[in-house]
């Protein structure tokens, strides 16, 4: 089949963000399919293309994947209005490119929700399969967080969500709550499959080169948070725990924040103002550098703001990375991930917004290093059994093949400049 894969934040392994789409596209190619990806220029990503943009785009082949990158730049540090404008611009360019091509099936993955627009246009105008993957429930999550309050914007997003679920031939959700949300808003006959984020068992391994941020002594206990520093991540919880550790004179426990986002500067200013010398902040790292940094750590922090909509409606890459790296996980919110951590005994779950319990968890692991290593080993074994990226990619391709059979068999044409 000729598959069009729409992902605004697509990245090759050279970037510092998730590579789910890259891995799944590669699996499609391994199974004999022709894949074209429509990507934007995501600050944390790297499409693998080099050279100048011509008329707002550049094209090339990256590890067998036909990649079309639009010069639509966006990053986690951008304001909401700037990101929204980039989302709309990418949707417009992608819709134009989608309708110009001849594909057997169009697959689009959110976020943003606007990624569904090309697929909706495709299936209504061309009468061919469109499969939609939902990574976060919009507008439910931003509404619950208070990020979007304008009723007109929320209403428009709700209409777009309804149209996406009613137009697609099938859907994929990354978490139980996402699957439930899709089913609640879609036609009852829609086939919805859960394929969560996966563990990169080859890259994130307990063995190999191990590094630490400069200034953190080898004997100190190091907990790391990796990923976006946004409002949704609720990273003040970690600073609250750091303040509690400072009060208890546990200066041997360090917390490193690795990544970028709109909240990062504020968090750094707070840590400085409160004298939280047990916290350090670091920029985005390539995946191989991040893997080495995680090998030098003693625990991974799985943090989110205390919003009930998150409990079953997220599938964070970092959780699977921590497990793959053999790190015990400290998690501060309820839901399906917390349930797995408890069931598999691969970390510690603490109540939301409880700095004392958070500090207790860090101290427990710091004072019982063998316990932490054993929990990390159980997490690694759990990831190998249930979240192997290659296995999940096979499930993905099976699903695409099943629902893309009605697609045409004509030659595709890359969108013209």
CSV table of C-alpha atoms in Angstrom, one decimal:
chain,number,residue,atom,x,y,z
A,1,UNK,CA,0.0,0.0,0.0
A,2,UNK,CA,0.9,3.6,-0.4
A,3,UNK,CA,0.6,5.2,3.0
A,4,UNK,CA,0.5,8.9,3.8
A,5,UNK,CA,1.6,9.5,7.4
A,6,UNK,CA,0.7,12.9,8.8
A,7,UNK,CA,2.6,14.0,11.9
A,8,UNK,CA,3.5,17.6,12.6
A,9,UNK,CA,6.1,16.7,15.2
A,10,UNK,CA,7.7,13.8,13.3
A,11,UNK,CA,11.4,13.2,14.2
A,12,UNK,CA,14.2,10.8,13.2
A,13,UNK,CA,16.4,9.4,16.0
A,14,UNK,CA,18.7,12.4,15.6
A,15,UNK,CA,16.2,14.6,17.4
A,16,UNK,CA,15.4,14.8,21.1
A,17,UNK,CA,11.7,13.9,21.0
A,18,UNK,CA,9.7,10.7,20.6
A,19,UNK,CA,10.3,8.6,17.5
A,20,UNK,CA,7.1,6.5,17.5
A,21,UNK,CA,6.1,7.7,14.0
A,22,UNK,CA,9.6,7.1,12.7
A,23,UNK,CA,9.7,3.5,14.1
A,24,UNK,CA,6.1,2.7,12.9
A,25,UNK,CA,6.9,4.1,9.4
A,26,UNK,CA,10.0,2.0,9.2
A,27,UNK,CA,8.0,-1.1,10.2
A,28,UNK,CA,5.5,-0.3,7.4
A,29,UNK,CA,8.4,-0.2,4.9
A,30,UNK,CA,9.8,-3.5,6.3
A,31,UNK,CA,6.4,-5.0,5.5
A,32,UNK,CA,6.6,-3.9,1.9
A,33,UNK,CA,4.6,-0.6,2.0
A,34,UNK,CA,5.5,2.8,0.5
A,35,UNK,CA,5.4,5.5,3.1
A,36,UNK,CA,5.4,9.3,2.8
A,37,UNK,CA,5.5,11.5,6.0
A,38,UNK,CA,4.2,15.1,6.1
A,39,UNK,CA,6.1,16.8,8.9
A,40,UNK,CA,6.6,20.3,10.3
A,41,UNK,CA,9.7,21.8,11.8
A,42,UNK,CA,9.5,20.9,15.4
A,43,UNK,CA,12.1,22.4,17.7
A,44,UNK,CA,12.7,19.2,19.6
A,45,UNK,CA,12.8,17.1,16.5
A,46,UNK,CA,15.0,16.4,13.5
A,47,UNK,CA,13.3,15.1,10.4
A,48,UNK,CA,16.7,14.0,9.0
A,49,UNK,CA,16.4,16.4,6.0
A,50,UNK,CA,19.1,19.1,5.4
A,51,UNK,CA,19.3,21.9,3.0
A,52,UNK,CA,17.2,25.0,2.4
A,53,UNK,CA,13.4,25.2,2.1
A,54,UNK,CA,12.1,26.0,-1.3
A,55,UNK,CA,8.7,27.6,-1.4
A,56,UNK,CA,8.2,26.7,2.3
A,57,UNK,CA,9.1,23.0,2.0
A,58,UNK,CA,11.9,20.5,1.4
A,59,UNK,CA,11.7,16.8,0.5
A,60,UNK,CA,14.0,13.8,0.7
A,61,UNK,CA,14.3,10.2,1.7
A,62,UNK,CA,15.2,9.3,5.3
A,63,UNK,CA,16.0,5.7,6.0
A,64,UNK,CA,13.6,4.7,3.3
A,65,UNK,CA,10.8,7.1,4.4
A,66,UNK,CA,9.7,9.7,1.9
A,67,UNK,CA,9.7,12.9,4.1
A,68,UNK,CA,8.1,16.2,3.2
A,69,UNK,CA,8.9,18.9,5.7
A,70,UNK,CA,7.0,22.1,5.7
A,71,UNK,CA,8.7,25.2,7.0
A,72,UNK,CA,6.3,25.6,9.9
A,73,UNK,CA,8.3,26.0,13.0
A,74,UNK,CA,6.9,25.3,16.5
A,75,UNK,CA,8.3,24.4,19.9
A,76,UNK,CA,7.2,23.8,23.5
A,77,UNK,CA,8.5,27.2,24.5
A,78,UNK,CA,6.2,29.0,22.2
A,79,UNK,CA,3.1,30.9,23.4
A,80,UNK,CA,-0.3,29.2,22.9
A,81,UNK,CA,-1.3,31.7,20.2
A,82,UNK,CA,2.0,31.1,18.3
A,83,UNK,CA,1.5,27.3,18.5
A,84,UNK,CA,-2.1,27.6,17.4
A,85,UNK,CA,-1.1,29.6,14.4
A,86,UNK,CA,1.5,27.0,13.5
A,87,UNK,CA,-1.0,24.2,13.9
A,88,UNK,CA,-3.5,25.8,11.5
A,89,UNK,CA,-0.8,26.6,8.9
A,90,UNK,CA,0.5,23.0,9.0
A,91,UNK,CA,-3.0,21.7,8.6
A,92,UNK,CA,-3.6,23.9,5.6
A,93,UNK,CA,-0.3,22.8,3.9
A,94,UNK,CA,-0.9,19.2,4.7
A,95,UNK,CA,-4.5,19.2,3.4
A,96,UNK,CA,-3.3,20.6,0.1
A,97,UNK,CA,-0.5,18.0,-0.1
A,98,UNK,CA,-2.8,15.2,0.9
A,99,UNK,CA,-5.4,16.0,-1.8
A,100,UNK,CA,-2.7,16.2,-4.5
A,101,UNK,CA,-1.4,12.7,-3.9
A,102,UNK,CA,-2.8,9.3,-4.6
A,103,UNK,CA,-2.7,7.2,-1.5
A,104,UNK,CA,-4.2,3.9,-0.5
A,105,UNK,CA,-4.7,5.1,3.1
A,106,UNK,CA,-4.1,8.3,5.0
A,107,UNK,CA,-3.0,8.1,8.6
A,108,UNK,CA,-2.9,11.1,10.9
A,109,UNK,CA,-1.6,11.3,14.4
A,110,UNK,CA,-2.3,14.1,17.0
A,111,UNK,CA,-1.5,16.2,18.8
A,112,UNK,CA,-2.4,18.8,17.6
A,113,UNK,CA,-6.0,17.9,16.9
A,114,UNK,CA,-5.8,19.9,13.7
A,115,UNK,CA,-3.7,17.1,12.2
A,116,UNK,CA,-7.1,15.4,11.6
A,117,UNK,CA,-8.2,18.1,9.0
A,118,UNK,CA,-6.3,16.6,6.0
A,119,UNK,CA,-7.7,13.2,6.8
A,120,UNK,CA,-11.2,14.5,7.1
A,121,UNK,CA,-10.9,16.2,3.8
A,122,UNK,CA,-9.3,13.1,2.2
A,123,UNK,CA,-12.0,10.7,3.2
A,124,UNK,CA,-14.9,13.0,2.3
A,125,UNK,CA,-13.5,14.2,-1.0
A,126,UNK,CA,-11.7,11.0,-2.1
A,127,UNK,CA,-13.9,8.4,-0.4
A,128,UNK,CA,-10.8,6.5,0.7
A,129,UNK,CA,-9.6,5.3,4.2
A,130,UNK,CA,-8.5,7.7,6.9
A,131,UNK,CA,-7.1,6.3,10.2
A,132,UNK,CA,-6.7,8.6,13.1
A,133,UNK,CA,-4.4,8.2,16.1
A,134,UNK,CA,-5.1,10.1,19.2
A,135,UNK,CA,-2.3,10.9,21.6
A,136,UNK,CA,-4.2,13.2,23.9
A,137,UNK,CA,-7.9,14.0,24.2
A,138,UNK,CA,-8.6,17.5,22.9
A,139,UNK,CA,-10.4,19.6,23.9
A,140,UNK,CA,-10.9,17.7,27.1
A,141,UNK,CA,-7.4,18.0,28.5
A,142,UNK,CA,-6.7,21.7,27.8
A,143,UNK,CA,-10.2,22.5,29.1
A,144,UNK,CA,-9.6,20.6,32.3
A,145,UNK,CA,-6.3,22.3,32.8
A,146,UNK,CA,-7.8,25.8,32.1
A,147,UNK,CA,-5.3,26.4,29.3
A,148,UNK,CA,-8.2,27.1,26.9
A,149,UNK,CA,-11.2,29.0,28.3
A,150,UNK,CA,-12.7,30.7,25.3
A,151,UNK,CA,-16.0,29.0,24.6
A,152,UNK,CA,-15.8,29.6,20.9
A,153,UNK,CA,-12.4,28.0,20.6
A,154,UNK,CA,-13.5,25.0,22.8
A,155,UNK,CA,-16.7,24.7,20.7
A,156,UNK,CA,-14.8,24.7,17.4
A,157,UNK,CA,-12.4,22.1,18.8
A,158,UNK,CA,-15.2,19.9,20.0
A,159,UNK,CA,-16.8,20.1,16.5
A,160,UNK,CA,-13.4,19.1,14.9
A,161,UNK,CA,-13.0,16.2,17.4
A,162,UNK,CA,-16.5,15.0,16.5
A,163,UNK,CA,-15.8,15.3,12.8
A,164,UNK,CA,-12.5,13.4,13.1
A,165,UNK,CA,-14.1,10.5,15.0
A,166,UNK,CA,-17.1,10.3,12.7
A,167,UNK,CA,-15.0,10.6,9.5
A,168,UNK,CA,-12.2,8.1,10.2
A,169,UNK,CA,-12.4,4.5,9.1
A,170,UNK,CA,-10.7,3.3,12.3
A,171,UNK,CA,-8.8,4.9,15.3
A,172,UNK,CA,-5.9,4.2,17.6
A,173,UNK,CA,-5.7,5.5,21.2
A,174,UNK,CA,-2.6,5.5,23.3
A,175,UNK,CA,-4.2,5.0,26.7
A,176,UNK,CA,-7.4,3.4,28.1
A,177,UNK,CA,-9.0,6.8,28.7
A,178,UNK,CA,-8.3,7.9,25.2
A,179,UNK,CA,-9.9,4.8,23.8
A,180,UNK,CA,-12.9,5.4,26.0
A,181,UNK,CA,-13.1,9.1,24.9
A,182,UNK,CA,-13.0,8.1,21.2
A,183,UNK,CA,-15.7,5.5,21.6
A,184,UNK,CA,-18.0,8.0,23.5
A,185,UNK,CA,-17.9,10.5,20.6
A,186,UNK,CA,-17.7,8.2,17.6
A,187,UNK,CA,-20.1,5.9,15.8
A,188,UNK,CA,-20.6,2.6,17.6
A,189,UNK,CA,-19.2,0.5,14.7
A,190,UNK,CA,-15.8,2.3,14.7
A,191,UNK,CA,-12.9,0.0,15.4
A,192,UNK,CA,-10.7,1.5,18.1
A,193,UNK,CA,-7.5,-0.1,19.1
A,194,UNK,CA,-5.2,0.8,22.0
A,195,UNK,CA,-1.5,0.9,21.0
A,196,UNK,CA,0.4,2.7,23.8
A,197,UNK,CA,3.8,4.3,23.6
A,198,UNK,CA,6.6,1.8,23.5
A,199,UNK,CA,9.9,1.1,25.2
A,200,UNK,CA,13.0,1.6,23.1
A,201,UNK,CA,14.8,-1.4,24.5
A,202,UNK,CA,17.8,-1.0,22.2
A,203,UNK,CA,18.6,2.6,22.9
A,204,UNK,CA,17.6,2.9,26.6
A,205,UNK,CA,19.5,0.1,28.3
A,206,UNK,CA,20.9,-0.3,31.8
A,207,UNK,CA,24.3,-1.2,30.3
A,208,UNK,CA,26.6,1.1,28.4
A,209,UNK,CA,28.1,4.6,28.8
A,210,UNK,CA,26.8,6.4,31.8
A,211,UNK,CA,27.1,10.2,32.4
A,212,UNK,CA,25.9,12.7,34.9
A,213,UNK,CA,25.3,16.5,34.8
A,214,UNK,CA,28.4,18.4,35.8
A,215,UNK,CA,28.7,19.0,39.5
A,216,UNK,CA,26.7,16.0,40.6
A,217,UNK,CA,29.0,13.7,42.6
A,218,UNK,CA,28.9,10.0,41.7
A,219,UNK,CA,27.9,9.0,45.2
A,220,UNK,CA,24.9,11.3,45.3
A,221,UNK,CA,21.5,9.9,44.5
A,222,UNK,CA,20.2,11.3,41.2
A,223,UNK,CA,16.6,11.5,40.1
A,224,UNK,CA,15.9,12.7,36.6
A,225,UNK,CA,12.9,14.2,34.9
A,226,UNK,CA,13.1,14.2,31.1
A,227,UNK,CA,10.7,15.8,28.7
A,228,UNK,CA,8.6,19.0,28.3
A,229,UNK,CA,8.6,21.6,31.0
A,230,UNK,CA,5.0,22.8,30.5
A,231,UNK,CA,2.0,23.5,32.7
A,232,UNK,CA,0.7,20.0,32.2
A,233,UNK,CA,3.8,18.5,33.6
A,234,UNK,CA,3.3,20.0,37.1
A,235,UNK,CA,7.0,20.2,37.8
A,236,UNK,CA,6.5,22.4,40.9
A,237,UNK,CA,5.7,19.2,42.7
A,238,UNK,CA,9.4,18.2,42.2
A,239,UNK,CA,10.6,21.6,43.5
A,240,UNK,CA,8.3,21.2,46.5
A,241,UNK,CA,9.9,17.9,47.2
A,242,UNK,CA,13.3,19.5,46.8
A,243,UNK,CA,12.4,22.1,49.3
A,244,UNK,CA,11.3,19.4,51.7
A,245,UNK,CA,14.6,17.6,51.2
A,246,UNK,CA,16.5,20.8,51.9
A,247,UNK,CA,14.6,21.2,55.2
A,248,UNK,CA,15.6,17.6,56.1
A,249,UNK,CA,19.3,18.3,55.2
A,250,UNK,CA,19.3,15.6,52.6
A,251,UNK,CA,21.7,17.3,50.3
A,252,UNK,CA,22.9,14.0,49.0
A,253,UNK,CA,19.7,13.7,46.8
A,254,UNK,CA,19.8,15.7,43.6
A,255,UNK,CA,17.0,16.3,41.0
A,256,UNK,CA,18.0,17.0,37.3
A,257,UNK,CA,15.4,18.4,34.9
A,258,UNK,CA,16.3,17.7,31.3
A,259,UNK,CA,14.3,19.3,28.5
A,260,UNK,CA,12.6,22.5,27.5
A,261,UNK,CA,9.2,24.2,27.7
A,262,UNK,CA,7.2,27.3,28.5
A,263,UNK,CA,7.6,26.8,32.3
A,264,UNK,CA,11.3,26.2,32.4
A,265,UNK,CA,12.5,29.7,33.1
A,266,UNK,CA,9.9,30.2,35.8
A,267,UNK,CA,11.0,26.9,37.4
A,268,UNK,CA,14.6,27.9,37.3
A,269,UNK,CA,13.9,31.3,38.8
A,270,UNK,CA,11.9,29.7,41.6
A,271,UNK,CA,14.7,27.2,42.4
A,272,UNK,CA,17.2,30.0,42.5
A,273,UNK,CA,15.0,32.2,44.7
A,274,UNK,CA,14.5,29.4,47.2
A,275,UNK,CA,18.1,28.3,47.2
A,276,UNK,CA,17.3,24.8,45.9
A,277,UNK,CA,20.8,23.8,45.1
A,278,UNK,CA,19.7,20.2,44.9
A,279,UNK,CA,18.0,21.0,41.6
A,280,UNK,CA,19.7,21.5,38.2
A,281,UNK,CA,18.3,22.3,34.8
A,282,UNK,CA,19.6,21.1,31.5
A,283,UNK,CA,18.7,21.5,27.8
A,284,UNK,CA,17.4,19.2,25.2
A,285,UNK,CA,19.6,16.2,24.5
A,286,UNK,CA,19.9,13.9,21.6
A,287,UNK,CA,18.5,10.4,22.3
A,288,UNK,CA,21.9,8.7,22.6
A,289,UNK,CA,23.1,11.4,25.1
A,290,UNK,CA,19.9,11.2,27.0
A,291,UNK,CA,20.3,7.4,27.3
A,292,UNK,CA,23.7,7.8,28.7
A,293,UNK,CA,22.4,10.4,31.2
A,294,UNK,CA,19.7,8.0,32.3
A,295,UNK,CA,22.2,5.3,32.9
A,296,UNK,CA,24.0,7.6,35.3
A,297,UNK,CA,20.7,8.2,37.2
A,298,UNK,CA,19.1,6.3,40.1
A,299,UNK,CA,15.4,7.0,39.5
A,300,UNK,CA,13.1,8.5,36.9
A,301,UNK,CA,10.3,11.0,37.8
A,302,UNK,CA,6.9,10.6,36.2
A,303,UNK,CA,5.1,13.8,37.0
A,304,UNK,CA,1.9,15.5,35.8
A,305,UNK,CA,-0.3,18.2,37.1
A,306,UNK,CA,-3.1,16.9,39.4
A,307,UNK,CA,-5.8,16.8,36.7
A,308,UNK,CA,-8.1,13.8,36.8
A,309,UNK,CA,-8.3,13.8,33.0
A,310,UNK,CA,-4.7,12.8,33.0
A,311,UNK,CA,-5.2,9.6,35.1
A,312,UNK,CA,-6.2,7.4,32.2
A,313,UNK,CA,-5.8,9.7,29.2
A,314,UNK,CA,-2.0,9.9,28.8
A,315,UNK,CA,0.7,7.6,27.6
A,316,UNK,CA,4.0,9.4,28.3
A,317,UNK,CA,7.2,8.4,26.5
A,318,UNK,CA,9.3,9.1,29.5
A,319,UNK,CA,7.6,6.3,31.6
A,320,UNK,CA,8.6,3.7,29.0
A,321,UNK,CA,12.1,5.2,28.6
A,322,UNK,CA,12.6,4.9,32.4
A,323,UNK,CA,11.5,1.3,32.5
A,324,UNK,CA,13.6,0.4,29.5
A,325,UNK,CA,16.6,2.0,31.1
A,326,UNK,CA,16.1,0.0,34.3
A,327,UNK,CA,15.2,3.0,36.5
A,328,UNK,CA,12.7,2.8,39.3
A,329,UNK,CA,9.9,5.2,38.7
A,330,UNK,CA,8.5,7.7,41.2
A,331,UNK,CA,5.0,8.6,40.0
A,332,UNK,CA,2.8,11.4,41.5
A,333,UNK,CA,-0.6,10.9,40.0
A,334,UNK,CA,-3.2,8.1,39.8
A,335,UNK,CA,-4.5,6.1,36.9
A,336,UNK,CA,-3.4,3.2,34.7
A,337,UNK,CA,0.4,3.9,34.9
A,338,UNK,CA,0.2,4.1,38.7
A,339,UNK,CA,-1.6,0.8,38.7
A,340,UNK,CA,1.1,-0.8,36.6
A,341,UNK,CA,3.9,0.5,38.8
A,342,UNK,CA,2.2,-0.9,41.9
A,343,UNK,CA,1.3,-4.2,40.2
A,344,UNK,CA,4.8,-4.7,38.9
A,345,UNK,CA,6.6,-3.2,41.9
A,346,UNK,CA,8.8,-1.2,39.6
A,347,UNK,CA,8.7,2.1,41.6
A,348,UNK,CA,6.8,4.2,44.1
A,349,UNK,CA,3.5,5.9,43.6
A,350,UNK,CA,3.0,9.0,45.8
A,351,UNK,CA,-0.2,11.1,46.3
A,352,UNK,CA,-0.5,14.2,44.2
A,353,UNK,CA,0.6,17.5,45.7
A,354,UNK,CA,2.2,15.8,48.7
A,355,UNK,CA,5.7,17.1,49.0
A,356,UNK,CA,6.4,15.1,52.2
A,357,UNK,CA,5.4,11.8,50.6
A,358,UNK,CA,7.5,12.7,47.5
A,359,UNK,CA,10.5,13.4,49.6
A,360,UNK,CA,10.0,10.2,51.5
A,361,UNK,CA,10.0,8.2,48.3
A,362,UNK,CA,13.3,9.8,47.2
A,363,UNK,CA,14.8,9.1,50.6
A,364,UNK,CA,13.6,5.5,50.5
A,365,UNK,CA,15.3,4.8,47.2
A,366,UNK,CA,18.4,6.8,48.2
A,367,UNK,CA,18.8,4.8,51.4
A,368,UNK,CA,18.0,1.5,49.7
A,369,UNK,CA,20.0,1.4,46.5
A,370,UNK,CA,19.6,-2.3,46.1
A,371,UNK,CA,15.8,-2.0,46.4
A,372,UNK,CA,15.8,0.6,43.7
A,373,UNK,CA,17.9,-1.5,41.3
A,374,UNK,CA,15.7,-4.5,41.8
A,375,UNK,CA,12.6,-2.3,41.1
A,376,UNK,CA,14.3,-1.0,38.0
A,377,UNK,CA,15.1,-4.5,36.8
A,378,UNK,CA,11.4,-5.5,37.2
A,379,UNK,CA,10.4,-2.4,35.2
A,380,UNK,CA,12.8,-3.4,32.4
A,381,UNK,CA,11.4,-7.0,32.3
A,382,UNK,CA,7.9,-5.6,32.3
A,383,UNK,CA,8.8,-3.3,29.3
A,384,UNK,CA,10.4,-6.2,27.4
A,385,UNK,CA,7.2,-8.3,27.8
A,386,UNK,CA,4.5,-5.8,27.2
A,387,UNK,CA,5.9,-2.6,25.6
A,388,UNK,CA,8.5,-3.8,23.1
A,389,UNK,CA,8.5,-1.2,20.3
A,390,UNK,CA,8.9,-3.8,17.6
A,391,UNK,CA,5.9,-5.8,18.8
A,392,UNK,CA,3.7,-2.8,19.0
A,393,UNK,CA,4.9,-1.7,15.6
A,394,UNK,CA,3.8,-5.0,14.2
A,395,UNK,CA,0.3,-4.5,15.8
A,396,UNK,CA,0.2,-1.1,14.2
A,397,UNK,CA,1.0,-2.4,10.7
A,398,UNK,CA,-1.5,-5.2,11.1
A,399,UNK,CA,-4.2,-2.6,11.9
A,400,UNK,CA,-3.3,-0.3,9.0
A,401,UNK,CA,-3.2,-3.1,6.6
A,402,UNK,CA,-6.6,-4.4,7.8
A,403,UNK,CA,-8.3,-1.0,7.4
A,404,UNK,CA,-6.4,0.2,4.3
A,405,UNK,CA,-7.4,-2.6,2.0
A,406,UNK,CA,-9.9,-0.5,0.1
A,407,UNK,CA,-7.3,2.0,-0.9
A,408,UNK,CA,-6.4,2.5,-4.5
A,409,UNK,CA,-3.2,1.0,-6.1
A,410,UNK,CA,-2.1,4.0,-8.2
A,411,UNK,CA,1.3,5.8,-8.2
A,412,UNK,CA,1.6,8.5,-5.6
A,413,UNK,CA,3.0,11.9,-6.5
A,414,UNK,CA,4.9,14.0,-4.0
A,415,UNK,CA,3.3,17.5,-3.5
A,416,UNK,CA,4.8,20.0,-5.9
A,417,UNK,CA,6.7,23.0,-4.8
